[in-house]
Structures are given as C-alpha cells and as structure tokens.
Amino acid sequence: MSGGHRALGPFTVSAIGLGCMNVSHAYGGRPDRRDALRLLAEAVELGITHFDTAALYGFGQNEELVGEALAPFRSRITLASKCGMTGINGKRVIDGRPETLRRTCEESLRRLRTDVIDLYYLHRWDKVVPIEESVGALADLVTQGKIRAVGLSEVSTSTLEKAVSVHPIAAVQSEYSLSSRGVEKSLLAACARLGTALVAFSPLCRGLLTGAVTEATAFAPGDIRLAMPRFQQPHLAANVALATMLRQVAAALDQTPAQVCLGWLLAKGPHVLPIPGTGRRQHLVDNAGAGSAPLPSWALARLETLFAVGAVSGDRYPPATLAEVDED
C-alpha cells in the first residue's frame, strides 16, 4: 500500500479503500464465493484498512461475505456499512424511518459478525422523513454503542448542514470521478469546512475510465450499467474516446488508467477517500498502489482539460434514479 493514510471521521485509514459491492451486486462477471473471500483477505494483506459495504448489496449477501472474510482482521480494519435502502421481496426500497434503521442495524451487525459498525451511513435520504429524524436515530445507535460514527450518502450540501445540527457527520459518500464532478459545485468544499470526509464511490466510472468498457462490451442481464445513459449510444462512443485519451496520459506516467484516476482524486483534497471496487486480483493490486507519488502538474492540467465539467456524455443514472438522489 503506497498511497498513505487519511482521516475518516475519528479513524485513520488507508487512502485507498475497497468498495465491496462488486463481488455480490450490480454487475455481471462476479467472482465465486471462495474467490471473493480470498480477494477481501488479500486486500488486508495489501494494506487496505477501509472496507465499505451495505445492507442493499446482494440484499444482505455482501455483508455476510464481508463479515466472514474480515472477521479474522476485525481489529485491523475500519468497517463501513449503510442503512435506509434495502432489498425487500426482491425490490430495492428506500426507508429512512427510525424504526427501520434500528432494525437494519441489528441485521447488519449479525451478518457482519461484529458488535459494532465503525461507520454507518444513511444510504439514501428518504425524502418523506426529515433528515433530522433519520440522523437522530443513527445518533441514538452511537449512544447505544452499536455504531461508532454516522455518515450520509448522496446528499446535497443543505441536507448535510441540517444533519450536522443533530450529530457530527464523519463522512459523506458520493459518486466522484473524472466523469462525475457534481460534488465540486459546493459539497466538496462544505465537507472540508465541516471536517467531514468525502468518500468517492465509483471513482473509475464503473470501468468506463479504465478501458474495461468499450463499445463492444456486452453487459450481462441485470447489470445496472444497461440502464445508465452514459453507457448507451450515442453517449458511449464519446466516452470511450475520452477514456482512450486518458490511457495516453497513463502511459506517459507509466501508470494504469485506474491509478491515474485515483491519483487525481487524491489530489482534490486530503479529505477525499476513493473506494474503488473490483472482483479481480490484479485490479485490486493496481488500485492499492495508487498514490505512490503525486501526479505531476502537467498531468493534472491535462486531465482537467480532457474531463472539464460536461465533457462526459450522458447522465450517471436513469431519470427515475436521479429523481431519488438529493444533490446540489
């Protein structure tokens, strides 16, 4: 692990974490259970200490997998999970009512094989429940010793500011990458001002930035990218062309495209913590090695030019999902 360490609320963690969703949820080509368990254990061996899962992923299966794999290393890692969006009868349901969050926490503790969750996020703000009520329920879980710190996911600056009036918010998790820069409107700066970490999920744009996705890619049935506009034509062709130029920058630096993407994020502020996900060992090794040296100024300037706001074609979510998200 060469990217150093960063603050995540009260914790000090590896600058590059691991988003665990990929091994159980959302994408095709997932590893089998034995390989997934081995991958998670190897992440610890590589020096990764920040692991992120959620009740939603695999409708509980990801937490079970993470709990089994990481139980031997529990004292060495910071474990994050999420509530407020779960699977019920095979469907994704957003529910931020306090009683639901309490129940989900108990279920997550059992699946994760732990007595306490280090960082517990509200996965999505349930817009029919005041954010203060949901955060208040999470604050109660801190008091009870069930969780150590509170986080929010996919929220706007105004929602974050309402939440911190109830309880300190250790982290906000948002999609942030060269291709998704919405947090730069105000949330990135607000997090720095409030002492809140900005945990960047999908920092490689779900494989689009690394060249893993091309115009010839055939997604498996059920892969969430099938419904995302930027993975559909005509957007996809334009975005693949951008990724080709990114690979040229990476080649000049003798880095992988993923390492360049992660290095760019690390340069955005000491409170930014990327959590790339993968089901492949070599990608895990590459990602863990990101940040060994800061990207040179010429590379940062080139990336800013290539990926200026609006350069990536197509929305990150389909319209119905965008309507659920609370963002600036």
Coordinates of C-alpha atoms in Angstrom, one line a residue:
M1 CA 0.0 0.0 0.0
S2 CA 1.7 3.2 -1.1
G3 CA -0.9 5.9 -1.0
G4 CA -0.5 6.7 2.7
H5 CA -3.3 7.3 5.2
R6 CA -6.2 9.7 5.7
A7 CA -8.7 10.7 8.3
L8 CA -12.2 9.1 8.1
G9 CA -14.1 10.8 10.9
P10 CA -12.4 9.5 14.1
F11 CA -10.5 6.8 12.2
T12 CA -7.2 6.8 10.3
V13 CA -7.5 4.5 7.2
S14 CA -5.6 3.7 4.0
A15 CA -6.0 6.5 1.5
I16 CA -7.5 4.0 -1.0
G17 CA -10.3 1.8 0.4
L18 CA -12.3 -1.0 -1.1
G19 CA -15.9 -0.8 -2.2
C20 CA -17.1 -4.3 -1.6
M21 CA -20.3 -4.2 -3.7
N22 CA -18.8 -5.6 -6.9
V23 CA -18.4 -9.1 -5.6
S24 CA -22.1 -9.5 -4.8
H25 CA -24.2 -6.9 -6.6
A26 CA -25.0 -4.8 -9.6
Y27 CA -22.5 -6.1 -12.2
G28 CA -22.0 -9.2 -14.2
G29 CA -19.0 -11.4 -14.0
R30 CA -18.8 -11.6 -10.3
P31 CA -16.2 -14.0 -8.6
D32 CA -17.4 -17.1 -6.9
R33 CA -17.7 -17.1 -3.1
R34 CA -14.3 -18.7 -2.5
D35 CA -12.5 -16.2 -4.8
A36 CA -14.4 -13.3 -3.3
L37 CA -13.4 -14.3 0.3
R38 CA -9.8 -14.6 -0.9
L39 CA -9.9 -11.2 -2.6
L40 CA -11.1 -9.5 0.6
A41 CA -8.5 -11.1 2.7
E42 CA -5.8 -10.1 0.2
A43 CA -6.9 -6.5 0.4
V44 CA -6.0 -6.5 4.0
E45 CA -2.6 -8.0 3.2
L46 CA -2.1 -5.2 0.7
G47 CA -2.6 -2.7 3.4
I48 CA -6.2 -1.6 2.7
T49 CA -7.9 -0.9 6.0
H50 CA -11.2 0.8 4.9
F51 CA -13.9 -1.6 3.7
D52 CA -17.3 -0.4 2.6
T53 CA -20.5 -2.5 2.2
A54 CA -24.3 -2.0 2.6
A55 CA -27.4 -3.9 3.5
L56 CA -28.6 -3.3 0.0
Y57 CA -25.8 -5.1 -1.8
G58 CA -26.9 -8.6 -2.7
F59 CA -29.8 -8.0 -0.3
G60 CA -27.6 -8.9 2.6
Q61 CA -25.3 -11.3 0.9
N62 CA -22.5 -8.8 0.6
E63 CA -22.5 -8.1 4.4
E64 CA -22.4 -11.8 5.1
L65 CA -19.5 -12.3 2.7
V66 CA -17.6 -9.3 4.2
G67 CA -18.3 -10.5 7.7
E68 CA -17.0 -13.9 7.0
A69 CA -13.9 -12.7 5.2
L70 CA -12.9 -9.9 7.5
A71 CA -13.7 -11.4 10.9
P72 CA -10.1 -12.5 11.5
F73 CA -8.9 -9.0 10.8
R74 CA -11.6 -7.0 12.5
S75 CA -9.3 -5.2 14.9
R76 CA -7.1 -4.0 12.0
I77 CA -9.8 -2.5 9.8
T78 CA -12.4 0.2 9.6
L79 CA -15.7 -1.3 8.6
A80 CA -18.5 0.8 7.0
S81 CA -22.0 -0.2 6.0
K82 CA -25.2 1.5 5.1
C83 CA -28.9 1.5 6.0
G84 CA -32.0 3.2 4.7
M85 CA -32.1 1.4 1.4
T86 CA -32.5 -2.4 1.4
G87 CA -34.0 -5.2 -0.6
I88 CA -37.5 -6.4 0.3
N89 CA -39.2 -9.2 -1.7
G90 CA -36.6 -8.8 -4.4
K91 CA -37.1 -5.0 -4.8
R92 CA -35.0 -2.0 -3.7
V93 CA -36.8 0.0 -1.1
I94 CA -35.8 3.4 0.4
D95 CA -37.0 3.7 4.0
G96 CA -35.4 6.2 6.5
R97 CA -37.8 5.8 9.4
P98 CA -36.0 5.4 12.7
E99 CA -37.6 2.0 13.5
T100 CA -36.4 0.7 10.1
L101 CA -32.9 2.0 10.6
R102 CA -32.7 0.4 14.1
R103 CA -33.9 -3.0 12.7
T104 CA -31.5 -2.8 9.7
C105 CA -28.6 -2.1 12.1
E106 CA -29.3 -5.2 14.1
E107 CA -29.5 -7.3 11.0
S108 CA -26.2 -5.8 9.7
L109 CA -24.4 -6.5 13.0
R110 CA -25.3 -10.1 12.8
R111 CA -24.3 -10.5 9.1
L112 CA -21.1 -8.6 9.6
R113 CA -20.2 -10.8 12.7
T114 CA -19.3 -7.7 14.8
D115 CA -20.5 -6.0 17.9
V116 CA -20.1 -2.5 16.4
I117 CA -20.1 -1.0 13.0
D118 CA -17.4 1.7 12.7
L119 CA -19.1 4.0 10.2
Y120 CA -22.8 3.6 9.4
Y121 CA -24.3 5.6 6.5
L122 CA -27.8 6.6 5.6
H123 CA -27.6 5.1 2.1
R124 CA -30.2 7.4 0.7
W125 CA -32.2 10.2 2.3
D126 CA -35.8 9.1 2.4
K127 CA -37.4 12.4 1.3
V128 CA -40.7 11.7 3.2
V129 CA -38.7 11.5 6.5
P130 CA -37.0 14.7 7.7
I131 CA -33.2 14.2 7.6
E132 CA -33.1 15.2 11.3
E133 CA -35.2 12.2 12.3
S134 CA -33.1 9.7 10.4
V135 CA -29.8 11.2 11.7
G136 CA -31.3 11.3 15.2
A137 CA -31.9 7.6 15.0
L138 CA -28.3 7.0 13.9
A139 CA -27.1 9.2 16.8
D140 CA -29.0 7.0 19.2
L141 CA -27.2 4.0 17.8
V142 CA -23.9 5.7 18.6
T143 CA -25.1 6.3 22.1
Q144 CA -26.0 2.6 22.4
G145 CA -22.6 1.5 21.2
K146 CA -24.0 -0.2 18.1
I147 CA -22.1 2.2 15.7
R148 CA -19.1 4.5 16.2
A149 CA -19.7 7.2 13.6
V150 CA -22.5 8.5 11.3
G151 CA -22.3 9.0 7.6
L152 CA -24.6 10.1 4.8
S153 CA -24.7 9.0 1.1
E154 CA -25.7 11.0 -2.0
V155 CA -26.9 14.2 -0.2
S156 CA -26.8 17.8 -1.0
T157 CA -24.9 20.5 0.9
S158 CA -28.1 21.8 2.5
T159 CA -29.0 18.3 3.7
L160 CA -25.5 17.8 5.2
E161 CA -25.8 21.1 7.0
K162 CA -29.2 20.1 8.5
A163 CA -27.7 16.8 9.6
V164 CA -24.7 18.2 11.4
S165 CA -27.0 20.2 13.5
V166 CA -28.2 16.9 15.0
H167 CA -24.9 14.9 15.1
P168 CA -21.4 15.1 13.7
I169 CA -21.2 13.6 10.2
A170 CA -18.0 11.7 9.8
A171 CA -18.3 11.2 6.0
V172 CA -20.4 11.8 3.0
Q173 CA -20.3 9.2 0.3
S174 CA -20.9 10.5 -3.2
E175 CA -20.1 9.4 -6.8
Y176 CA -17.0 11.4 -7.6
S177 CA -14.6 10.8 -10.5
L178 CA -13.2 12.5 -13.6
S179 CA -16.6 11.7 -15.2
S180 CA -18.9 12.7 -12.2
R181 CA -17.9 16.0 -10.7
G182 CA -21.1 17.3 -9.2
V183 CA -19.7 17.4 -5.7
E184 CA -17.4 20.2 -6.9
K185 CA -20.3 22.6 -7.0
S186 CA -20.3 23.0 -3.2
L187 CA -20.3 19.7 -1.4
L188 CA -16.6 19.1 -1.6
A189 CA -15.8 22.4 0.0
A190 CA -18.6 22.0 2.6
C191 CA -17.1 18.7 3.7
A192 CA -13.7 20.3 4.1
R193 CA -15.2 23.2 6.1
L194 CA -17.2 20.8 8.4
G195 CA -14.4 18.3 8.9
T196 CA -16.3 15.6 7.0
A197 CA -14.6 13.1 4.8
L198 CA -15.8 12.9 1.2
V199 CA -15.7 9.2 0.3
A200 CA -15.7 8.8 -3.5
F201 CA -17.6 5.8 -4.8
S202 CA -17.4 4.6 -8.5
P203 CA -14.1 6.6 -8.8
L204 CA -13.4 4.7 -12.1
C205 CA -16.9 5.3 -13.5
R206 CA -17.8 1.6 -13.3
G207 CA -15.0 0.6 -15.6
L208 CA -15.6 3.2 -18.3
L209 CA -12.5 5.3 -17.5
T210 CA -10.1 2.3 -17.3
G211 CA -10.9 0.9 -20.7
A212 CA -12.7 -2.1 -19.2
V213 CA -15.8 -0.9 -21.0
T214 CA -15.8 -0.4 -24.8
E215 CA -18.4 -0.1 -27.5
A216 CA -18.2 -3.8 -27.9
T217 CA -18.8 -4.7 -24.3
A218 CA -21.9 -6.9 -23.8
F219 CA -23.2 -6.4 -20.3
A220 CA -24.8 -9.4 -18.6
P221 CA -28.5 -9.4 -17.9
G222 CA -29.3 -7.4 -14.8
D223 CA -26.1 -5.3 -15.0
I224 CA -27.0 -1.9 -13.7
R225 CA -25.0 -0.2 -16.4
L226 CA -27.5 -1.3 -19.0
A227 CA -29.9 1.4 -17.8
M228 CA -27.3 4.2 -17.3
P229 CA -27.3 6.7 -20.2
R230 CA -23.6 7.2 -20.3
F231 CA -23.2 3.5 -21.2
Q232 CA -25.7 3.8 -24.0
Q233 CA -25.2 5.1 -27.5
P234 CA -24.5 7.7 -28.7
H235 CA -23.0 8.7 -25.3
L236 CA -20.9 5.6 -25.0
A237 CA -18.8 6.2 -28.2
A238 CA -17.9 9.7 -27.0
N239 CA -17.0 8.5 -23.6
V240 CA -14.8 5.6 -24.9
A241 CA -12.9 8.2 -26.9
L242 CA -12.3 10.2 -23.7
A243 CA -11.1 7.1 -22.0
T244 CA -8.6 6.4 -24.9
M245 CA -7.1 9.8 -24.2
L246 CA -6.9 9.1 -20.5
R247 CA -4.9 5.9 -21.3
Q248 CA -2.4 8.1 -23.2
V249 CA -1.8 10.1 -20.1
A250 CA -1.4 7.0 -18.0
A251 CA 1.1 5.5 -20.5
A252 CA 3.2 8.6 -20.3
L253 CA 3.2 8.3 -16.5
D254 CA 3.9 4.5 -16.6
Q255 CA 0.7 4.0 -14.5
T256 CA -2.5 2.2 -15.1
P257 CA -5.6 4.4 -16.0
A258 CA -7.1 3.4 -12.7
Q259 CA -4.1 4.7 -10.8
V260 CA -4.3 8.0 -12.7
C261 CA -8.0 8.4 -11.8
L262 CA -7.3 7.6 -8.2
G263 CA -4.3 9.9 -8.1
W264 CA -6.4 12.7 -9.5
L265 CA -9.0 12.2 -6.7
L266 CA -6.3 12.1 -4.0
A267 CA -5.1 15.5 -5.3
K268 CA -8.5 17.0 -4.8
G269 CA -8.0 17.4 -1.1
P270 CA -6.8 15.4 2.0
H271 CA -10.4 14.7 2.9
V272 CA -11.1 12.8 -0.3
L273 CA -11.0 9.0 0.1
P274 CA -11.7 6.9 -3.0
I275 CA -13.2 3.4 -2.6
P276 CA -12.7 1.6 -6.0
G277 CA -14.4 -1.8 -6.2
T278 CA -13.3 -4.8 -8.1
G279 CA -13.7 -8.6 -8.3
R280 CA -10.2 -9.1 -9.9
R281 CA -7.0 -9.6 -8.0
Q282 CA -4.8 -7.6 -10.5
H283 CA -7.1 -4.7 -10.4
L284 CA -7.0 -4.8 -6.5
V285 CA -3.2 -4.7 -6.6
D286 CA -3.2 -1.8 -9.1
N287 CA -5.7 0.2 -7.1
A288 CA -3.9 -0.4 -3.8
G289 CA -0.7 1.0 -5.5
A290 CA -2.3 4.3 -6.5
G291 CA -0.9 7.5 -5.0
S292 CA 2.6 6.3 -4.6
A293 CA 3.7 9.7 -5.9
P294 CA 1.5 12.8 -6.5
L295 CA 0.5 13.3 -10.2
P296 CA 2.7 15.9 -11.8
S297 CA 1.2 19.3 -12.6
W298 CA 1.2 18.7 -16.4
A299 CA -0.9 15.5 -15.9
L300 CA -3.4 17.2 -13.6
A301 CA -3.8 20.1 -16.1
R302 CA -4.3 17.6 -19.0
L303 CA -6.9 15.7 -17.0
E304 CA -8.8 18.9 -16.1
T305 CA -8.9 19.9 -19.8
L306 CA -10.0 16.5 -21.0
F307 CA -12.6 16.0 -18.4
A308 CA -13.9 19.5 -17.9
V309 CA -17.3 19.6 -16.3
G310 CA -19.8 18.4 -19.0
A311 CA -17.2 16.7 -21.2
V312 CA -18.6 13.2 -20.3
S313 CA -21.7 12.5 -22.3
G314 CA -24.9 11.2 -20.7
D315 CA -26.3 11.2 -17.1
R316 CA -24.8 8.9 -14.5
Y317 CA -28.2 7.4 -13.6
P318 CA -31.5 6.9 -15.4
P319 CA -34.2 9.6 -14.8
A320 CA -36.1 7.7 -12.1
T321 CA -32.9 7.1 -10.0
L322 CA -31.8 10.7 -10.4
A323 CA -35.1 11.8 -9.0
E324 CA -34.3 9.8 -5.8
V325 CA -31.0 11.4 -5.3
D326 CA -30.6 14.5 -3.2
E327 CA -27.7 16.6 -4.8
D328 CA -26.7 20.1 -5.4

